[in-house]
Coordinates of C-alpha atoms in Angstrom, one line a residue:
M588 CA 122.9 -50.2 105.6
E589 CA 124.0 -47.6 101.7
F590 CA 122.4 -49.0 98.6
K591 CA 125.5 -47.2 95.6
E592 CA 123.9 -45.2 93.0
T593 CA 124.3 -48.0 90.3
Y594 CA 122.4 -51.1 92.5
T595 CA 119.0 -52.2 91.1
I596 CA 115.9 -54.6 92.5
P597 CA 117.6 -57.4 89.6
K598 CA 121.4 -56.7 91.0
M599 CA 120.3 -57.5 94.5
I600 CA 118.4 -60.4 93.1
K601 CA 121.8 -61.6 91.6
D602 CA 123.6 -60.9 94.8
S603 CA 121.5 -63.4 96.8
A604 CA 121.7 -66.0 93.7
D605 CA 125.6 -66.2 93.4
K606 CA 125.3 -66.2 97.9
F607 CA 121.7 -68.6 97.7
A608 CA 122.8 -70.5 94.5
E609 CA 122.1 -73.0 96.0
I610 CA 119.0 -73.2 98.4
N611 CA 114.9 -72.9 96.9
A612 CA 113.8 -69.4 95.5
Q613 CA 110.8 -70.4 95.0
Y614 CA 108.3 -73.3 94.9
K615 CA 106.0 -73.4 91.6
R616 CA 102.5 -75.5 92.2
Q617 CA 101.9 -77.4 89.5
K618 CA 98.0 -78.3 88.7
N619 CA 98.1 -81.5 90.8
G620 CA 98.4 -79.3 93.5
E621 CA 102.2 -80.4 94.5
F622 CA 105.2 -78.1 94.5
I623 CA 108.4 -77.9 92.3
P624 CA 111.3 -76.4 93.5
V625 CA 113.4 -74.1 91.6
L626 CA 117.1 -72.4 92.5
Y627 CA 118.3 -69.0 93.8
R628 CA 120.9 -69.2 90.6
E629 CA 118.2 -71.3 88.3
M630 CA 116.0 -68.2 88.7
F631 CA 117.9 -65.1 88.2
Q632 CA 118.9 -67.8 85.2
L633 CA 115.3 -67.8 83.7
G634 CA 114.9 -64.3 84.7
L635 CA 117.9 -63.2 82.5
D636 CA 117.4 -65.5 79.6
F637 CA 113.4 -64.2 79.2
G638 CA 115.0 -60.6 79.3
A639 CA 117.4 -61.7 76.4
A640 CA 113.9 -62.5 74.8
L641 CA 112.7 -59.2 75.3
L642 CA 115.7 -57.7 73.8
Q643 CA 115.4 -59.9 70.4
L644 CA 111.5 -58.9 70.4
G645 CA 112.8 -54.7 70.3
L646 CA 111.2 -54.5 74.0
K647 CA 113.6 -50.6 75.1
R648 CA 114.5 -49.1 78.8
E649 CA 112.4 -47.1 80.0
E650 CA 109.4 -48.6 78.3
P651 CA 106.6 -50.0 79.6
I652 CA 105.1 -53.4 79.4
G653 CA 101.7 -54.4 80.6
L654 CA 102.3 -57.5 83.1
I655 CA 99.0 -58.9 83.6
S656 CA 98.8 -62.6 86.2
D657 CA 97.7 -63.8 89.6
N658 CA 100.2 -65.3 92.0
R659 CA 102.6 -68.1 89.9
A660 CA 106.6 -68.4 89.5
E661 CA 107.0 -67.3 85.8
W662 CA 105.5 -63.8 87.6
M663 CA 109.4 -63.2 89.2
Q664 CA 111.1 -64.5 86.6
A665 CA 109.7 -62.9 83.8
D666 CA 109.7 -59.6 86.4
I667 CA 113.4 -60.1 86.9
G668 CA 114.6 -60.0 82.5
I669 CA 111.9 -56.9 82.8
M670 CA 114.0 -55.3 85.1
S671 CA 117.2 -56.5 84.3
I672 CA 117.1 -54.8 80.5
G673 CA 115.6 -50.9 82.3
A674 CA 112.4 -51.4 80.8
I675 CA 109.4 -50.8 83.2
D676 CA 106.4 -52.9 84.3
V677 CA 103.0 -52.0 84.9
P678 CA 101.4 -55.0 86.5
R679 CA 97.8 -56.1 87.7
G680 CA 95.8 -59.2 88.2
C681 CA 93.5 -60.6 86.4
D682 CA 90.6 -59.6 88.2
A683 CA 91.1 -56.4 86.4
T684 CA 88.4 -55.8 84.7
P685 CA 88.0 -54.7 81.0
L686 CA 88.2 -50.7 82.0
D687 CA 91.1 -51.0 84.6
L688 CA 93.1 -52.7 81.6
E689 CA 92.0 -50.0 79.6
K690 CA 92.9 -47.5 81.3
I691 CA 96.0 -48.8 82.2
L692 CA 97.5 -50.3 79.2
S693 CA 95.8 -46.4 76.8
I694 CA 97.7 -44.5 79.5
T695 CA 100.8 -46.0 79.8
E696 CA 100.9 -46.5 75.7
C697 CA 102.1 -50.8 76.2
R698 CA 103.7 -51.9 72.6
F699 CA 104.1 -55.6 74.8
V700 CA 101.9 -57.7 77.7
I701 CA 102.8 -60.4 79.4
A702 CA 99.4 -62.5 79.8
E703 CA 98.6 -64.4 81.8
N704 CA 96.6 -67.5 79.5
N705 CA 93.9 -67.2 77.3
S706 CA 91.3 -65.8 80.1
Q707 CA 93.6 -61.9 80.0
I708 CA 94.6 -62.8 76.3
N709 CA 91.2 -62.5 75.4
K710 CA 90.5 -59.2 77.5
I711 CA 92.9 -57.3 76.1
L712 CA 92.4 -58.7 72.2
N713 CA 89.0 -57.6 72.8
L714 CA 90.3 -54.2 73.7
H715 CA 91.9 -53.3 71.1
D716 CA 90.3 -51.1 69.0
K717 CA 90.8 -48.9 72.0
L718 CA 94.7 -50.7 72.5
P719 CA 96.3 -50.2 69.1
K720 CA 99.7 -49.9 69.7
I721 CA 99.6 -53.4 71.7
E722 CA 101.7 -55.6 68.7
K723 CA 102.6 -58.2 70.9
I724 CA 101.3 -60.2 74.2
I725 CA 103.6 -63.1 75.7
T726 CA 101.1 -66.0 77.7
F727 CA 102.2 -67.6 80.2
D728 CA 100.5 -70.5 78.6
S729 CA 102.0 -73.0 76.9
E730 CA 101.3 -73.4 73.3
D731 CA 99.3 -76.4 73.4
D732 CA 97.1 -74.5 76.1
V733 CA 96.2 -72.0 74.0
K734 CA 92.7 -71.9 72.2
Q735 CA 92.3 -72.0 68.9
E736 CA 90.4 -69.3 68.4
V737 CA 92.7 -67.3 70.8
K738 CA 94.9 -68.1 68.4
E739 CA 93.0 -67.0 65.3
A740 CA 91.4 -63.6 66.9
A741 CA 95.5 -62.5 67.5
K742 CA 95.8 -63.4 63.8
E743 CA 93.0 -61.0 62.5
K744 CA 94.1 -58.2 65.0
N745 CA 97.6 -58.3 63.7
V746 CA 98.7 -59.1 67.7
T747 CA 101.6 -61.6 67.6
L748 CA 101.8 -64.4 70.9
Y749 CA 104.1 -65.1 71.9
Y750 CA 104.6 -68.5 74.7
F751 CA 106.8 -67.8 77.8
D752 CA 108.6 -71.4 77.5
S753 CA 109.6 -70.8 74.4
L754 CA 110.7 -67.6 74.7
L755 CA 113.2 -69.2 77.4
K756 CA 114.3 -71.1 75.3
E757 CA 115.3 -67.9 73.2
G758 CA 116.5 -66.3 74.9
Q759 CA 119.5 -69.0 76.3
K760 CA 120.0 -69.0 72.7
W761 CA 120.9 -65.7 72.3
R762 CA 123.2 -65.2 75.1
I763 CA 125.4 -67.5 73.5
E764 CA 125.3 -65.7 70.9
H765 CA 125.4 -62.5 72.0
Q766 CA 127.7 -63.0 75.1
G767 CA 127.4 -60.8 78.0
E768 CA 124.5 -57.9 76.5
V769 CA 121.6 -58.7 78.8
E770 CA 124.4 -58.4 81.5
A771 CA 125.7 -55.3 80.7
E772 CA 122.6 -53.9 80.4
L773 CA 121.6 -54.5 83.9
E774 CA 125.0 -53.1 84.9
K775 CA 123.5 -50.4 82.6
G776 CA 121.1 -50.2 85.6
K777 CA 120.1 -47.0 88.2
I778 CA 118.2 -47.0 91.9
D779 CA 117.0 -43.9 90.6
D780 CA 114.9 -46.0 87.8
I781 CA 111.7 -46.8 87.5
A782 CA 111.5 -49.9 88.0
T783 CA 107.4 -49.9 88.0
I784 CA 104.1 -47.7 87.6
I785 CA 101.4 -49.8 89.7
F786 CA 97.2 -48.2 89.4
T787 CA 95.8 -48.0 92.8
S788 CA 92.8 -50.3 92.8
G789 CA 90.6 -47.7 92.9
T790 CA 88.8 -47.0 96.8
T791 CA 87.6 -44.1 95.2
G792 CA 87.7 -44.4 91.8
T793 CA 90.3 -43.4 90.1
P794 CA 93.3 -45.8 89.3
K795 CA 96.8 -43.7 89.5
G796 CA 99.5 -44.8 88.0
V797 CA 102.2 -44.9 90.8
M798 CA 106.0 -44.3 89.2
L799 CA 108.4 -46.1 92.0
T800 CA 111.8 -46.5 91.6
H801 CA 114.4 -49.3 91.8
K802 CA 115.8 -47.0 95.2
N803 CA 111.9 -47.1 96.8
F804 CA 111.6 -50.1 97.0
L805 CA 115.4 -51.2 98.5
T806 CA 116.1 -48.5 100.9
Q807 CA 113.7 -50.4 102.5
L808 CA 115.5 -53.6 103.3
D809 CA 117.8 -51.4 105.2
E810 CA 115.4 -52.3 108.7
I811 CA 112.9 -54.9 107.4
V812 CA 115.0 -57.1 107.6
E813 CA 115.8 -56.4 111.7
R814 CA 112.0 -56.4 112.0
I815 CA 111.2 -59.3 109.8
F816 CA 113.6 -61.6 109.7
L817 CA 114.5 -65.0 108.1
N818 CA 116.9 -67.7 107.8
P819 CA 118.4 -69.2 104.4
G820 CA 116.4 -71.9 103.2
E821 CA 113.0 -71.6 105.0
C822 CA 110.0 -70.5 103.3
A823 CA 107.3 -68.1 102.9
L824 CA 103.5 -68.6 101.7
N825 CA 102.5 -65.5 99.9
V826 CA 98.8 -65.3 99.5
L827 CA 98.5 -61.7 98.1
P828 CA 98.3 -60.2 94.9
V829 CA 101.9 -61.0 93.4
W830 CA 101.0 -57.4 90.8
H831 CA 100.7 -56.0 94.9
V832 CA 102.7 -53.1 96.0
F833 CA 102.5 -54.9 99.5
E834 CA 103.6 -58.3 98.1
R835 CA 106.7 -57.0 96.2
E836 CA 108.3 -55.6 99.3
V837 CA 107.3 -59.1 100.8
E838 CA 108.5 -60.8 97.7
Y839 CA 112.2 -58.5 98.3
V840 CA 112.1 -59.0 102.1
I841 CA 112.5 -63.3 101.2
L842 CA 114.6 -63.0 98.5
I843 CA 117.4 -60.7 100.0
Q844 CA 117.3 -63.4 103.3
G845 CA 118.0 -66.2 100.7
C846 CA 114.1 -67.6 101.6
A847 CA 112.0 -69.2 99.0
I848 CA 108.1 -67.7 98.0
T849 CA 105.8 -70.3 97.6
Y850 CA 102.0 -68.8 96.0
S851 CA 98.8 -70.2 97.9
K852 CA 95.8 -68.5 98.3
P853 CA 93.6 -66.9 100.9
V854 CA 90.9 -70.1 100.7
G855 CA 91.0 -71.7 104.6
S856 CA 91.2 -75.4 102.6
I857 CA 93.7 -74.5 100.6
L858 CA 95.8 -72.6 102.6
L859 CA 95.5 -74.6 105.8
A860 CA 96.6 -77.4 103.4
D861 CA 99.1 -75.6 101.8
L862 CA 101.0 -74.2 105.8
K863 CA 100.8 -78.1 106.5
K864 CA 102.7 -79.0 103.8
M865 CA 105.1 -76.3 103.5
N866 CA 105.9 -75.6 107.0
P867 CA 106.5 -71.3 106.3
S868 CA 108.6 -69.5 108.6
V869 CA 106.2 -66.6 107.8
L870 CA 102.5 -65.7 106.3
P871 CA 102.7 -62.4 105.1
A872 CA 98.3 -61.5 104.4
V873 CA 95.6 -58.6 104.3
P874 CA 93.4 -59.2 107.7
R875 CA 91.1 -60.5 106.9
V876 CA 92.9 -64.4 106.3
F877 CA 93.5 -64.1 109.7
E878 CA 90.1 -63.3 110.7
A879 CA 89.3 -66.2 107.8
V880 CA 92.0 -68.6 110.1
Y881 CA 90.4 -66.8 113.4
D882 CA 86.6 -67.2 112.3
G883 CA 88.0 -71.4 111.1
I884 CA 89.5 -71.8 114.8
T885 CA 86.4 -70.0 116.4
K886 CA 83.5 -72.0 114.0
K887 CA 85.7 -75.8 114.6
M888 CA 85.4 -75.1 118.3
R889 CA 81.7 -74.4 118.8
K890 CA 80.7 -77.5 116.3
A891 CA 82.3 -79.4 118.9
G892 CA 80.7 -78.4 121.8
G893 CA 80.6 -79.3 124.7
I894 CA 83.3 -79.7 126.9
V895 CA 85.9 -78.9 124.6
N896 CA 84.2 -75.6 123.3
G897 CA 84.3 -75.1 127.3
M898 CA 87.8 -75.0 128.0
F899 CA 88.8 -73.1 124.7
N900 CA 86.5 -70.4 125.9
F901 CA 88.1 -70.9 129.5
F902 CA 91.6 -70.9 128.7
V903 CA 91.4 -68.0 126.1
K904 CA 89.5 -65.4 128.2
V905 CA 92.3 -66.5 130.9
A906 CA 95.0 -65.4 128.7
I907 CA 93.6 -62.4 127.3
I908 CA 93.7 -61.7 131.1
H909 CA 97.1 -62.5 131.8
K910 CA 98.4 -60.8 128.4
R911 CA 97.0 -57.8 129.9
M912 CA 98.8 -57.7 132.7
Q913 CA 101.7 -58.7 131.3
R914 CA 101.2 -55.7 128.4
K915 CA 100.6 -53.6 131.5
M916 CA 103.9 -54.6 133.5
F917 CA 105.8 -55.1 130.6
E918 CA 105.0 -51.7 128.9
Q919 CA 104.2 -53.3 125.3
N920 CA 101.0 -51.3 125.8
P921 CA 100.6 -48.4 123.7
C922 CA 101.8 -44.4 125.7
F923 CA 101.1 -41.1 125.1
T924 CA 102.5 -39.7 128.6
T925 CA 104.9 -41.4 130.9
Y926 CA 104.9 -45.0 132.3
I927 CA 103.7 -45.5 135.9
T928 CA 105.1 -49.6 135.6
P929 CA 105.9 -50.0 139.2
V930 CA 102.2 -49.4 140.0
W931 CA 101.4 -52.3 137.3
W932 CA 104.3 -54.2 138.8
I933 CA 102.3 -54.0 142.4
L934 CA 99.7 -54.1 141.5
F935 CA 99.3 -56.5 138.6
F936 CA 102.8 -59.5 140.5
I937 CA 101.2 -61.5 142.1
P938 CA 97.8 -62.2 140.0
W939 CA 100.0 -62.4 136.8
I940 CA 102.0 -65.1 138.6
L941 CA 99.5 -67.3 139.9
M942 CA 97.9 -67.3 136.3
F943 CA 100.8 -68.8 135.2
P944 CA 99.5 -71.8 136.2
L945 CA 96.4 -71.8 134.6
Y946 CA 97.6 -70.2 131.6
W947 CA 100.4 -73.0 130.5
L948 CA 98.0 -75.8 131.1
G949 CA 96.3 -73.8 128.0
D950 CA 98.8 -73.4 125.9
L951 CA 99.8 -77.4 126.8
I952 CA 96.6 -78.8 126.1
V953 CA 94.8 -75.6 123.6
F954 CA 97.0 -73.3 121.9
R955 CA 99.6 -75.4 120.8
K956 CA 96.9 -77.7 118.7
I957 CA 96.0 -74.8 117.5
K958 CA 99.9 -73.1 116.3
T959 CA 100.4 -76.9 114.6
M960 CA 97.4 -75.6 111.8
L961 CA 99.8 -73.4 111.1
G962 CA 103.0 -75.6 110.4
K963 CA 105.9 -76.8 112.6
N964 CA 108.4 -73.8 111.8
F965 CA 105.4 -70.7 111.8
R966 CA 107.3 -67.7 113.7
C967 CA 104.3 -65.1 112.4
G968 CA 102.4 -63.6 110.7
V969 CA 102.4 -59.7 108.9
S970 CA 99.1 -58.2 108.2
G971 CA 98.7 -55.1 105.8
G972 CA 96.6 -53.8 103.7
G973 CA 94.1 -52.9 105.6
A974 CA 93.3 -52.0 110.0
F975 CA 94.1 -55.1 111.6
P976 CA 90.9 -56.1 113.8
P977 CA 91.5 -55.2 117.7
Q978 CA 89.9 -58.5 118.7
I979 CA 91.9 -60.8 116.2
D980 CA 94.6 -58.9 117.7
E981 CA 94.2 -60.0 121.5
F982 CA 93.4 -62.9 120.2
F983 CA 96.3 -64.4 118.7
W984 CA 98.4 -62.1 120.9
A985 CA 97.2 -64.0 124.2
I986 CA 97.7 -67.4 121.7
G987 CA 101.0 -66.8 121.4
I988 CA 101.2 -66.2 117.8
K989 CA 102.7 -63.4 116.7
V990 CA 100.9 -61.1 114.1
L991 CA 103.2 -58.6 113.0
E992 CA 100.8 -55.5 111.5
G993 CA 102.8 -53.3 109.2
Y994 CA 100.9 -49.7 106.8
G995 CA 102.4 -48.3 103.7
L996 CA 100.5 -47.3 100.8
T997 CA 100.9 -47.5 97.6
E998 CA 102.6 -43.9 97.3
T999 CA 105.9 -45.3 100.1
A1000 CA 106.6 -49.0 98.3
P1001 CA 105.0 -49.2 100.9
I1002 CA 105.9 -49.5 103.9
V1003 CA 106.1 -46.5 106.6
S1004 CA 106.6 -48.7 108.9
V1005 CA 105.8 -52.8 111.1
R1006 CA 105.6 -54.0 114.3
P1007 CA 109.2 -55.3 114.7
F1008 CA 108.7 -59.3 115.7
A1009 CA 111.4 -58.5 118.9
G1010 CA 109.6 -55.8 121.0
P1011 CA 106.4 -55.7 119.9
V1012 CA 103.9 -52.7 121.4
F1013 CA 100.3 -53.8 121.0
R1014 CA 97.6 -52.3 118.9
T1015 CA 100.6 -50.0 117.2
I1016 CA 102.2 -50.5 113.7
G1017 CA 105.3 -49.9 115.2
S1018 CA 108.0 -46.4 114.7
P1019 CA 108.5 -45.5 110.6
I1020 CA 111.5 -47.4 109.3
R1021 CA 115.0 -46.2 109.1
G1022 CA 115.2 -43.1 107.0
V1023 CA 111.5 -42.4 106.8
K1024 CA 109.8 -39.6 109.2
A1025 CA 106.9 -39.2 110.1
R1026 CA 104.0 -36.5 111.4
I1027 CA 101.1 -35.9 112.3
V1028 CA 99.0 -32.5 111.4
D1029 CA 95.3 -30.9 112.3
P1030 CA 93.7 -31.8 109.4
Q1031 CA 92.0 -28.3 108.9
D1032 CA 95.1 -25.9 109.9
G1033 CA 98.1 -28.0 108.9
F1034 CA 99.7 -27.3 112.5
I1035 CA 101.8 -30.5 113.5
L1036 CA 100.5 -31.4 116.4
S1037 CA 102.3 -33.0 119.3
R1038 CA 102.1 -36.9 120.4
G1039 CA 99.0 -38.3 121.4
H1040 CA 96.5 -36.1 119.6
E1041 CA 95.0 -37.7 116.3
G1042 CA 95.5 -36.0 112.9
V1043 CA 96.5 -36.4 109.3
L1044 CA 99.8 -38.9 108.9
Q1045 CA 102.1 -37.1 106.2
I1046 CA 105.3 -39.0 105.2
K1047 CA 108.6 -38.4 103.6
G1048 CA 111.8 -40.2 102.6
P1049 CA 113.5 -42.4 99.8
T1050 CA 110.9 -44.5 99.9
V1051 CA 108.2 -41.9 98.8
M1052 CA 106.9 -42.3 95.2
K1053 CA 108.4 -40.0 92.0
G1054 CA 105.1 -39.0 91.1
Y1055 CA 101.8 -40.1 89.6
Y1056 CA 102.3 -41.3 85.6
K1057 CA 101.8 -38.2 82.8
N1058 CA 99.5 -36.6 86.3
P1059 CA 102.6 -33.4 87.3
E1060 CA 98.5 -31.9 89.3
L1061 CA 98.0 -34.4 91.2
T1062 CA 101.3 -35.1 91.8
D1063 CA 101.1 -31.3 93.2
K1064 CA 98.4 -32.5 95.2
A1065 CA 99.7 -35.2 97.0
F1066 CA 103.0 -33.4 98.6
T1067 CA 102.2 -30.4 100.9
P1068 CA 104.6 -27.0 99.9
D1069 CA 107.3 -28.9 102.1
G1070 CA 107.8 -31.9 100.6
W1071 CA 106.1 -34.2 102.2
L1072 CA 103.0 -37.7 101.4
D1073 CA 99.9 -36.3 102.6
T1074 CA 98.6 -40.2 103.1
G1075 CA 94.5 -39.3 103.7
D1076 CA 94.9 -40.8 106.7
L1077 CA 93.9 -40.5 110.4
A1078 CA 96.9 -41.7 112.9
I1079 CA 98.2 -41.2 116.4
Q1080 CA 102.0 -41.2 117.9
T1081 CA 103.3 -42.3 120.7
I1082 CA 105.9 -41.0 122.8
H1083 CA 108.1 -43.8 121.7
D1084 CA 107.4 -42.8 118.3
E1085 CA 105.2 -45.6 117.6
L1086 CA 102.0 -45.1 114.8
I1087 CA 98.3 -45.8 115.4
I1088 CA 96.5 -46.3 112.3
K1089 CA 92.8 -44.5 113.4
G1090 CA 91.1 -45.0 109.8
R1091 CA 91.2 -42.4 106.6
I1092 CA 90.2 -39.3 106.5
K1093 CA 87.8 -39.6 103.1
D1094 CA 86.0 -42.2 104.8
T1095 CA 84.6 -39.6 107.6
I1096 CA 81.3 -39.6 108.2
V1097 CA 79.5 -35.9 108.7
L1098 CA 75.8 -36.1 109.8
R1099 CA 73.7 -33.4 109.7
G1100 CA 74.0 -32.8 113.0
G1101 CA 77.5 -31.9 112.4
E1102 CA 78.9 -34.6 114.4
N1103 CA 82.6 -35.8 112.4
L1104 CA 83.4 -40.0 113.0
E1105 CA 85.1 -42.8 111.7
P1106 CA 83.2 -45.7 109.7
L1107 CA 85.8 -48.0 110.7
P1108 CA 86.2 -48.9 114.3
I1109 CA 82.6 -49.3 114.2
E1110 CA 82.9 -51.7 111.1
M1111 CA 85.7 -53.3 113.5
K1112 CA 83.0 -53.9 116.7
L1113 CA 80.2 -54.9 114.6
A1114 CA 82.4 -58.0 112.6
E1115 CA 82.6 -58.7 116.0
S1116 CA 80.1 -60.8 116.5
K1117 CA 79.9 -64.3 114.7
F1118 CA 76.5 -63.6 113.1
I1119 CA 78.3 -60.5 111.6
K1120 CA 80.5 -61.2 108.4
A1121 CA 81.4 -57.6 107.9
A1122 CA 79.2 -53.8 108.0
V1123 CA 79.6 -51.1 106.1
V1124 CA 78.0 -48.2 108.1
V1125 CA 76.3 -45.0 106.3
G1126 CA 75.0 -41.7 106.6
Q1127 CA 76.8 -38.9 105.5
D1128 CA 75.0 -35.7 105.5
K1129 CA 71.9 -37.8 106.9
R1130 CA 70.9 -37.2 110.9
Y1131 CA 72.0 -41.1 112.2
L1132 CA 73.4 -44.1 111.3
S1133 CA 73.0 -47.2 110.0
A1134 CA 74.9 -50.2 108.4
L1135 CA 74.8 -52.9 106.3
I1136 CA 75.0 -56.0 107.4
L1137 CA 76.2 -59.5 105.7
V1138 CA 75.4 -62.1 107.6
D1139 CA 76.8 -65.5 108.7
E1140 CA 74.7 -67.7 107.0
E1141 CA 75.2 -70.7 108.8
E1142 CA 75.4 -69.4 112.1
V1143 CA 72.1 -67.9 111.3
R1144 CA 70.6 -71.4 110.4
N1145 CA 72.8 -72.7 113.5
F1146 CA 70.3 -70.3 116.1
A1147 CA 67.4 -70.9 113.7
D1148 CA 67.6 -74.7 114.7
E1149 CA 68.9 -73.8 118.2
N1150 CA 66.0 -72.0 118.8
G1151 CA 63.1 -74.7 116.7
M1152 CA 62.5 -71.8 114.5
Q1153 CA 60.2 -73.3 111.4
Y1154 CA 60.8 -71.9 107.9
D1155 CA 61.2 -72.3 104.6
T1156 CA 63.3 -70.5 102.5
Y1157 CA 66.7 -68.7 103.8
E1158 CA 65.2 -65.9 102.8
N1159 CA 62.2 -65.8 104.6
L1160 CA 64.1 -66.5 108.0
L1161 CA 66.3 -63.6 107.6
K1162 CA 62.5 -61.5 107.2
S1163 CA 61.7 -63.1 110.4
E1164 CA 60.6 -60.4 113.7
E1165 CA 62.8 -63.0 115.6
I1166 CA 66.8 -62.8 113.1
H1167 CA 65.8 -58.8 113.1
K1168 CA 65.8 -58.9 116.6
L1169 CA 68.7 -61.2 117.1
Y1170 CA 70.6 -58.0 114.8
E1171 CA 68.9 -55.7 116.7
T1172 CA 69.9 -57.1 120.1
E1173 CA 73.8 -58.1 118.8
I1174 CA 74.5 -54.2 117.2
S1175 CA 73.0 -53.0 120.2
N1176 CA 75.2 -55.0 122.3
L1177 CA 78.1 -54.3 120.2
I1178 CA 77.6 -49.9 119.9
N1179 CA 77.0 -48.4 123.1
A1180 CA 78.6 -46.4 125.5
K1181 CA 80.2 -48.8 127.6
T1182 CA 82.0 -50.1 124.3
G1183 CA 83.3 -46.3 124.1
F1184 CA 80.8 -45.3 121.8
K1185 CA 79.2 -41.8 121.6
M1186 CA 75.5 -41.5 121.1
F1187 CA 75.5 -40.4 117.4
E1188 CA 78.1 -43.1 116.6
R1189 CA 74.9 -45.3 117.3
I1190 CA 73.1 -47.3 114.4
N1191 CA 69.7 -46.7 114.4
K1192 CA 68.7 -48.9 111.0
F1193 CA 70.2 -51.4 108.7
T1194 CA 69.5 -54.2 106.6
L1195 CA 71.1 -57.7 105.7
I1196 CA 73.0 -59.0 103.5
T1197 CA 73.8 -62.2 101.8
K1198 CA 75.8 -61.9 98.9
P1199 CA 79.6 -62.1 99.8
F1200 CA 81.6 -59.7 98.9
E1201 CA 83.8 -60.2 95.8
V1202 CA 87.4 -58.2 95.0
G1203 CA 87.1 -55.9 91.8
V1204 CA 83.1 -56.1 93.2
E1205 CA 83.6 -54.5 96.7
L1206 CA 86.5 -55.2 97.6
S1207 CA 89.8 -53.4 96.6
A1208 CA 92.5 -56.2 96.0
K1209 CA 94.0 -55.6 98.8
Q1210 CA 90.2 -57.0 100.2
E1211 CA 89.5 -53.0 101.6
I1212 CA 85.9 -51.9 101.4
M1213 CA 85.7 -49.7 97.8
R1214 CA 82.5 -47.6 99.8
F1215 CA 81.9 -46.1 96.0
R1216 CA 81.3 -49.4 94.7
I1217 CA 78.8 -50.7 97.8
N1218 CA 77.2 -47.3 97.2
D1219 CA 76.3 -47.7 93.7
I1220 CA 75.6 -51.5 94.9
Y1221 CA 73.7 -51.1 97.4
K1222 CA 72.1 -47.8 96.6
K1223 CA 68.2 -48.6 96.9
E1224 CA 68.9 -50.4 100.5
I1225 CA 70.6 -47.4 101.4
D1226 CA 68.0 -45.0 100.2
A1227 CA 65.3 -47.0 102.3
M1228 CA 67.2 -46.8 105.0
F1229 CA 67.2 -43.3 104.9
K1230 CA 63.4 -42.7 103.8
E1231 CA 62.5 -41.1 106.8
D1232 CA 65.4 -38.7 107.5
D1233 CA 64.9 -37.3 103.0
D1234 CA 61.6 -37.0 103.9

């Protein structure tokens, strides 16, 4: 698919609005939890109305405007308006800290900021001494919902407050008086114009403003609609932060196919209720959401106990074995040399056939009930923004729920590759999408490596960013001399070009003995334990590895009750010898030579922690662990584990 030089994102949405005018584009959540549909023609016209209001207020073409909000239907409507008049959105979520906002809005020198609610207005007003250029704040809250003290604070700071619903009316009126002017601005747009400046969430502690053009986003739509196909009128349930680049591109994939965006939350009870209510065809989410679904299913079965839990475990084991044989026979596993398919057919055909009735029975009485939790129309999940744990991947594959793992970076807008719905290859993220090239190079000398060799992944193509905003030095560092973007991720490529991501080179731990290792595979393996919610492996420049273990309180208490343990407080229970022994056994059973780990990859010491990881504290917006934050927050505990090593 070739896009004209004058094609832009709002023009793509305009085409969808013309083609799917009377089909629902959004479902707007109300305070009571119900959803109100918004048609394609309505959504686009609301966007133009807002664009007209921004013109009236004096926003210029190519001028950045802050967009600080969480998921809601008005976000897309506002963004259509911003892009239609050629302005550039600078988005961030409500979890952004004042320091984040200070950096983002000062670097981009925004005069205008859209702030979702009272809380966000307050944050920005409190920063006004450091952000003196801010003149106007637009809020999605109604005038009645904005507190009087907030209005007074804005007046005191000489910042004018505007209300989104009022601006829509003003914009509509302005369009009548200035017919065709907003549409003319939309037509001026070019595919190479900057659409957005997205600041990375800063897992390394240094946010960078990634400049992404309309072309970066649009060129992905050429093939993604073949890998994640939808039908007009279908619905997608969206739980990712709307400002994040993965969610943003997913929404364009939805809109170009005439489907509806429905915002939910990655909270078990809300998500499951919305899945049943809205019956979506696709659920794009980070791996932790699918882990939460898996945990919810397995915990529910364990609570049921007895024959129910026994049947569940039996049929899941049958399904895993059956699907493993099937993947070998039908070339659904990654391959680095050549397939030996005839051998697998000879070995597995008869047992595969014999196991099918058992698999069918498991599907009939167990798996179908699990699938109904995802709604009547569920076709697939799309996992991105982090590594998809092998155990979770295998579980969903075994029971017949498709989860397509994708990969990308903010710098690639973001999709590099995604496992296709038709013909997926297990544990891979698929081959690079059409127009995108990938190569694997040696991290030391930069030589290009052949298939099957692990190295650093580098990317080239029309999806790659224009650069980092006002930071040419950092931009130069991100690219090789011959123009390839260095992702900083370790990967392997199969003979059919599928990619497997192995971890981040910056996360690599180097022990004092010179051994190099990736913490992510160890952490994912540890998280397979029902007693471990998450793990963080540490040990840079030390003689051995240690781990912070986030405990699952419910499972620990169940263990104590089942074993007749007496305790006064939960904290004292965790300090008990029995619980320490439990975790020691779990860790040694998961990380050993039999499970594929080397001697130096074993966990020597561990510390149990109880505070759940939170987005904006220990986790990035993609719910990835921010290691630099963990090192600061748990410095005392980490130092204690290496006290002997440092003596």
